[in-house]
Amino acid sequence: MPGWMKRIVRDVDDIDTTIFEGLATMRSPLLDKAMPRLTDAADHSVLWFAIAAALGVSRNRRAKRAALRGVTAIAVSSLVANQLGKRVNRRPRPSIASVPVARLSRRLPTSTSFPSGHAASAAAFATAVGLEAPVLSLPLKALAGLVGISRVATGAHYPSDVAAGWLLGTAVAEAGARLVPPAGPPPAIRRLDVIQLEARPTGAGVVLVVNPASHSGEGERVLATVREQLPATQIVELTKDSDVEAVMRESASQAKVLGVAGGDGTVRTAAQAAREADVPLAVFPAGTFNHFAKDAGAFPLRAAITAVQQGTAAKVDLAYLNDQIFLNTASLGAYTDFVAIRERNEKRLGKPVAALYAGLRTLLRSTTVTIRVDDRVAEVDLLFLGNGEYQPHGFAPSFREQMDDGLLDLRMLDASGPAATVAILGALLTGQLARNKHYHEIHAPSLRIEVTAGGPVRVARDGELGEETSVLDVRVDRRALTVYRHDWWS
């Protein structure tokens, strides 16, 4: 080692020792009481997993994403710190001879000292969660900082160990954000626009159309719960031979409230009937993913039931593709394959990783179509249309902050040749798709999309395949549908 480097190492060691001795030997009843408890709570990341669990069981989409991102960051940072960092640098732990006995942690560490795994996990979790939920960034980083201090105060680490752990954990979280970008910031003002309808504590006036066989019998469970908690509800059960559109229209014509229990395709048909009959819609989630119910505030089932009982509702947008409704998304070309692959794998892999896998699979085997949008011609492999602006940006849209913004969300990948495909694959792998020149987003209240080559193509609405067409006239009917919703925090 060069002489100048040895001097730097010696100076750092001197500073380390001075700070360590000053903090570890400080006589303070508060430090003696608080520091061991805090450092013990952070053992094996129990503290952070507890916070992640609390976020995970919340009904906030951003909180759930933040929890998943935080836990993933902990796993990676712990692996790097403990299995790589500590093996490369065999720095011994500081002496605890001068540390007050009352301040020692319950479990004395036996591994090498550099870097601090506790600090790495703390910084990784706080940074990762803060990327998805900025409101939590400051308090979590403050808590993580206290954990780092506790590692020095209890004699487990030198300050430079903690600093290195902090840098490592932060770097892991930031790298994760580049690979899987977080959702964009929420709107500065979120308009809930909750309106008060007639309370229906027994369900009187509600006609519920239910598919008992939906989602492996979930419809049966919904039906039993509704009969118990909304006993005056009129039930109409679908069979495999039912004309769903006719049943919905007939039920809507007799109802003060049209209820529906089924997947997003069934809900879409009910929304059309409710709009035509000018009656509010009550969605009782009984599908596989329940995208519309979740975004509309009718998930879980108890939220939908409470909304009907209390009469709380909101007006949401309806989107039309060639004069046929879609509530969530529409697509053409290979995006239908993308959705199918992603949804098959997202329970096992998680939605971000499943979306990455689906994008790779779809791009490698898809064929392009040439389209014209607002006088712009592009060759596209994947085309997505959302009713409302979706988050996050890029090609893994997951949820909406608002359902009454009056906008369509058009996303497409422009694959104009082998070089473009390679660039898109690279952008997918590095999480930079939203910034790639071959990726385009347009937000507008109406769009006309013409397939000029490679068509006609089959379109899909809310996950269900529809007709083949060469022209897509897409528009939003703003706040056209009244839907029951319940916000637990209101």
XYZ file of N, CA and C in Angstrom, residues 111-245:
405
model
N -19.442 -11.547 13.773
C -18.884 -11.397 12.432
C -17.897 -10.229 12.406
N -17.252 -10.058 11.254
C -16.333 -8.930 11.109
C -17.123 -7.622 11.055
N -16.431 -6.493 11.139
C -17.087 -5.223 11.431
C -17.495 -4.416 10.206
N -16.761 -4.554 9.094
C -16.952 -3.650 7.956
C -17.560 -4.387 6.766
N -18.670 -3.865 6.199
C -19.484 -2.725 6.627
C -20.576 -3.163 7.596
N -21.319 -2.216 8.138
C -22.416 -2.541 9.047
C -23.614 -3.053 8.271
N -23.975 -4.320 8.512
C -25.155 -4.877 7.853
C -26.433 -4.218 8.316
N -26.493 -3.863 9.621
C -27.667 -3.156 10.136
C -27.862 -1.826 9.408
N -26.781 -1.077 9.241
C -26.874 0.223 8.571
C -27.236 0.057 7.098
N -26.686 -0.964 6.459
C -26.994 -1.197 5.043
C -28.471 -1.507 4.857
N -29.010 -2.389 5.696
C -30.426 -2.734 5.594
C -31.309 -1.540 5.897
N -30.924 -0.772 6.927
C -31.717 0.395 7.312
C -31.764 1.421 6.181
N -30.608 1.734 5.620
C -30.553 2.728 4.538
C -31.272 2.225 3.294
N -31.107 0.942 2.980
C -31.762 0.371 1.798
C -33.271 0.458 1.934
N -33.788 0.069 3.106
C -35.237 0.082 3.306
C -35.772 1.504 3.286
N -35.151 2.402 4.034
C -35.647 3.775 4.112
C -35.611 4.458 2.748
N -34.541 4.254 2.000
C -34.426 4.884 0.688
C -35.420 4.294 -0.298
N -35.537 2.964 -0.301
C -36.443 2.302 -1.245
C -37.892 2.675 -0.984
N -38.307 2.648 0.263
C -39.689 3.008 0.598
C -39.943 4.473 0.255
N -38.976 5.335 0.542
C -39.138 6.747 0.241
C -39.291 7.045 -1.237
N -38.722 6.199 -2.089
C -38.871 6.394 -3.527
C -40.313 6.197 -3.982
N -41.015 5.249 -3.369
C -42.408 4.999 -3.727
C -43.371 5.878 -2.934
N -43.017 6.161 -1.688
C -43.895 6.946 -0.810
C -43.068 8.078 -0.201
N -42.900 9.185 -0.910
C -42.026 10.260 -0.429
C -42.388 10.786 0.949
N -43.651 10.705 1.328
C -44.057 11.220 2.636
C -43.405 10.440 3.776
N -42.994 9.191 3.508
C -42.367 8.367 4.532
C -40.847 8.491 4.544
N -40.285 9.172 3.561
C -38.834 9.202 3.411
C -38.130 9.796 4.629
N -38.546 10.969 5.061
C -37.849 11.646 6.157
C -37.948 10.874 7.475
N -39.157 10.458 7.911
C -39.205 9.724 9.182
C -38.448 8.399 9.150
N -38.488 7.683 8.018
C -37.778 6.407 7.946
C -36.263 6.614 7.924
N -35.813 7.640 7.214
C -34.376 7.899 7.200
C -33.892 8.348 8.579
N -34.739 9.101 9.289
C -34.368 9.496 10.652
C -34.268 8.265 11.552
N -35.228 7.345 11.408
C -35.192 6.118 12.197
C -33.981 5.268 11.818
N -33.706 5.190 10.524
C -32.531 4.431 10.071
C -31.242 5.057 10.600
N -31.203 6.388 10.645
C -30.032 7.056 11.194
C -29.826 6.734 12.660
N -30.919 6.657 13.413
C -30.818 6.296 14.830
C -30.325 4.863 15.005
N -30.770 3.976 14.104
C -30.274 2.598 14.158
C -28.765 2.588 13.939
N -28.297 3.381 12.959
C -26.862 3.462 12.724
C -26.104 3.970 13.937
N -26.642 5.003 14.575
C -26.009 5.532 15.795
C -25.988 4.479 16.894
N -27.080 3.704 16.987
C -27.145 2.680 18.035
C -26.061 1.628 17.869
N -25.649 1.385 16.633
C -24.607 0.377 16.408
C -23.265 0.845 16.960
N -23.028 2.151 16.927
C -21.801 2.696 17.512
C -21.952 2.801 19.026
N -23.107 3.289 19.479
C -23.322 3.512 20.912
C -23.269 2.219 21.711
N -23.672 1.103 21.109
C -23.659 -0.180 21.821
C -22.354 -0.945 21.617
N -21.399 -0.333 20.916
C -20.094 -0.945 20.762
C -19.981 -1.966 19.661
N -20.950 -2.027 18.763
C -20.931 -3.049 17.714
C -20.097 -2.651 16.507
N -19.995 -1.324 16.242
C -19.328 -0.871 15.015
C -18.582 0.432 15.240
N -17.582 0.639 14.410
C -16.960 1.951 14.278
C -17.863 2.827 13.394
N -17.763 4.158 13.505
C -18.574 5.042 12.661
C -18.388 4.803 11.169
N -17.157 4.513 10.724
C -16.939 4.291 9.289
C -17.638 3.024 8.808
N -17.809 2.031 9.673
C -18.579 0.837 9.305
C -20.016 1.216 8.971
N -20.573 2.078 9.839
C -21.955 2.522 9.648
C -22.079 3.376 8.390
N -21.107 4.271 8.190
C -21.145 5.120 6.990
C -21.074 4.279 5.720
N -20.209 3.268 5.723
C -20.099 2.393 4.552
C -21.395 1.625 4.321
N -22.013 1.153 5.416
C -23.293 0.463 5.288
C -24.363 1.369 4.712
N -24.367 2.616 5.168
C -25.324 3.582 4.645
C -25.147 3.783 3.140
N -23.903 3.979 2.727
C -23.643 4.179 1.301
C -24.053 2.960 0.485
N -23.761 1.771 1.008
C -24.116 0.544 0.301
C -25.624 0.397 0.179
N -26.340 0.550 1.281
C -27.796 0.393 1.251
C -28.463 1.404 0.341
N -27.994 2.650 0.400
C -28.562 3.687 -0.468
C -28.310 3.373 -1.932
N -27.107 2.902 -2.243
C -26.770 2.570 -3.629
C -27.631 1.433 -4.156
N -27.874 0.429 -3.310
C -28.724 -0.695 -3.725
C -30.134 -0.214 -4.035
N -30.690 0.631 -3.164
C -32.046 1.129 -3.386
C -32.127 1.981 -4.650
N -31.131 2.826 -4.862
C -31.133 3.672 -6.056
C -30.970 2.843 -7.331
N -30.136 1.796 -7.255
C -29.987 0.913 -8.421
C -31.294 0.197 -8.717
N -31.987 -0.222 -7.671
C -33.287 -0.858 -7.867
C -34.283 0.068 -8.529
N -34.212 1.361 -8.200
C -35.121 2.329 -8.803
C -34.839 2.531 -10.283
N -33.592 2.336 -10.685
C -33.271 2.431 -12.114
C -33.750 1.198 -12.869
N -33.662 0.053 -12.209
C -34.104 -1.181 -12.858
C -35.615 -1.256 -12.939
N -36.296 -0.935 -11.838
C -37.764 -0.920 -11.802
C -38.175 0.452 -11.291
N -38.419 1.417 -12.169
C -38.710 2.783 -11.730
C -39.939 2.847 -10.838
N -39.896 3.683 -9.798
C -41.064 3.841 -8.927
C -42.163 4.623 -9.625
N -43.354 4.588 -9.035
C -44.449 5.388 -9.573
C -44.104 6.859 -9.454
N -44.671 7.667 -10.350
C -44.427 9.096 -10.285
C -45.073 9.713 -9.065
N -44.761 10.966 -8.774
C -45.344 11.608 -7.596
C -46.853 11.717 -7.731
N -47.586 11.583 -6.626
C -49.042 11.701 -6.696
C -49.447 13.117 -7.055
N -50.654 13.306 -7.574
C -51.099 14.658 -7.890
C -51.045 15.560 -6.665
N -50.765 16.830 -6.903
C -50.687 17.763 -5.776
C -52.017 17.833 -5.042
N -53.106 17.759 -5.784
C -54.434 17.765 -5.168
C -55.197 16.572 -5.718
N -55.594 15.671 -4.848
C -56.361 14.524 -5.300
C -57.833 14.777 -5.029
N -58.595 14.831 -6.088
C -60.018 15.097 -5.957
C -60.753 13.778 -5.800
N -61.278 13.556 -4.628
C -62.032 12.336 -4.400
C -63.456 12.473 -4.927
N -63.990 13.697 -4.848
C -65.340 13.951 -5.360
C -66.348 12.947 -4.839
N -66.307 12.666 -3.548
C -67.276 11.740 -2.962
C -68.632 12.429 -2.885
N -69.651 11.769 -3.379
C -71.017 12.307 -3.333
C -71.872 11.415 -2.454
N -72.921 11.991 -1.895
C -73.788 11.262 -0.982
C -75.070 10.848 -1.699
N -75.280 9.547 -1.789
C -76.522 9.003 -2.313
C -77.371 8.504 -1.147
N -78.529 7.982 -1.475
C -79.405 7.443 -0.429
C -78.743 6.236 0.242
N -78.692 6.280 1.567
C -78.141 5.139 2.305
C -79.089 3.950 2.173
N -78.516 2.774 1.990
C -79.310 1.548 1.832
C -78.757 0.483 2.775
N -79.055 0.614 4.072
C -78.461 -0.289 5.065
C -78.837 -1.758 4.883
N -79.973 -2.020 4.241
C -80.378 -3.416 4.012
C -80.225 -3.831 2.557
N -79.830 -2.894 1.686
C -79.710 -3.197 0.269
C -81.000 -3.047 -0.501
N -82.026 -2.437 0.097
C -83.296 -2.255 -0.607
C -83.085 -1.405 -1.855
N -83.629 -1.864 -2.989
C -83.487 -1.157 -4.251
C -82.302 -1.606 -5.078
N -81.445 -2.469 -4.494
C -80.277 -2.970 -5.221
C -80.641 -4.266 -5.931
N -80.343 -4.328 -7.220
C -80.456 -5.567 -7.981
C -79.036 -6.018 -8.298
N -78.642 -7.165 -7.749
C -77.277 -7.659 -7.906
C -77.238 -8.802 -8.902
N -76.482 -8.600 -9.978
C -76.255 -9.649 -10.959
C -74.923 -10.306 -10.621
N -74.940 -11.607 -10.380
C -73.744 -12.285 -9.911
C -73.493 -13.539 -10.728
N -72.233 -13.771 -10.993
C -71.815 -15.028 -11.615
C -71.238 -15.901 -10.505
N -71.991 -16.875 -9.980
C -71.513 -17.668 -8.837
C -70.214 -18.411 -9.127
N -69.943 -18.703 -10.392
C -68.749 -19.492 -10.731
C -67.518 -18.636 -10.977
N -67.635 -17.316 -10.849
C -66.492 -16.461 -11.168
C -65.349 -16.701 -10.209
N -64.113 -16.670 -10.750
C -62.865 -16.807 -9.984
C -62.941 -17.991 -9.014
N -63.156 -19.165 -9.559
C -63.139 -20.418 -8.776
C -64.104 -20.372 -7.592
N -65.291 -19.837 -7.827
C -66.292 -19.844 -6.770
C -66.303 -18.619 -5.880
N -65.496 -17.618 -6.187
C -65.501 -16.389 -5.389
C -66.875 -15.726 -5.429
N -67.577 -15.872 -6.556
C -68.921 -15.313 -6.658
C -69.861 -15.883 -5.617
N -69.717 -17.162 -5.308
C -70.559 -17.785 -4.278
C -70.293 -17.154 -2.917
N -69.044 -16.887 -2.603
C -68.718 -16.280 -1.312
C -69.278 -14.865 -1.228
N -69.146 -14.113 -2.308
C -69.703 -12.767 -2.345
C -71.209 -12.818 -2.157
N -71.852 -13.754 -2.832
C -73.303 -13.890 -2.752
C -73.752 -14.173 -1.326
N -73.046 -15.057 -0.643
C -73.406 -15.389 0.735
C -73.243 -14.184 1.654
N -72.172 -13.424 1.466
C -71.930 -12.247 2.313
C -72.966 -11.165 2.061
N -73.312 -10.932 0.804
C -74.312 -9.917 0.475
C -75.669 -10.299 1.063
N -76.038 -11.561 0.962
C -77.325 -11.997 1.523
C -77.376 -11.791 3.040
N -76.234 -11.920 3.682
C -76.195 -11.739 5.133
C -76.221 -10.266 5.521
N -75.437 -9.434 4.820
C -75.284 -8.048 5.252
C -76.191 -7.062 4.515
N -76.676 -7.450 3.344
C -77.640 -6.628 2.598
C -78.836 -7.508 2.227
N -79.604 -7.913 3.209
C -80.623 -8.958 2.987
C -81.738 -8.556 2.033
N -81.984 -7.254 1.837
C -83.073 -6.839 0.951
C -82.656 -6.762 -0.514
N -81.403 -7.100 -0.799
C -80.910 -7.062 -2.181
C -81.591 -8.130 -3.028
N -82.012 -7.735 -4.221
C -82.572 -8.697 -5.171
C -81.426 -9.344 -5.943
N -81.385 -10.656 -5.955
C -80.275 -11.393 -6.564
C -80.682 -11.957 -7.920
N -79.850 -11.762 -8.921
C -80.017 -12.380 -10.234
C -78.751 -13.172 -10.514
N -78.864 -14.487 -10.619
C -77.695 -15.339 -10.831
C -77.540 -15.683 -12.306
N -76.324 -15.487 -12.803
C -76.012 -15.839 -14.186
C -75.700 -17.328 -14.293
N -75.980 -17.890 -15.439
C -75.593 -19.267 -15.752
C -74.717 -19.236 -17.000
N -74.183 -20.388 -17.352
C -73.297 -20.430 -18.523
C -74.043 -20.124 -19.816
N -75.380 -20.249 -19.807
C -76.175 -19.983 -21.005
C -76.779 -18.586 -21.009
N -76.524 -17.780 -19.994
C -77.140 -16.456 -19.899
C -76.596 -15.507 -20.961
N -77.482 -14.667 -21.481
C -77.081 -13.540 -22.321
C -76.765 -12.399 -21.357
N -75.489 -12.219 -21.052
C -75.097 -11.307 -19.971
C -75.551 -9.886 -20.261
N -75.409 -9.419 -21.489
C -75.807 -8.058 -21.811
C -77.306 -7.872 -21.608
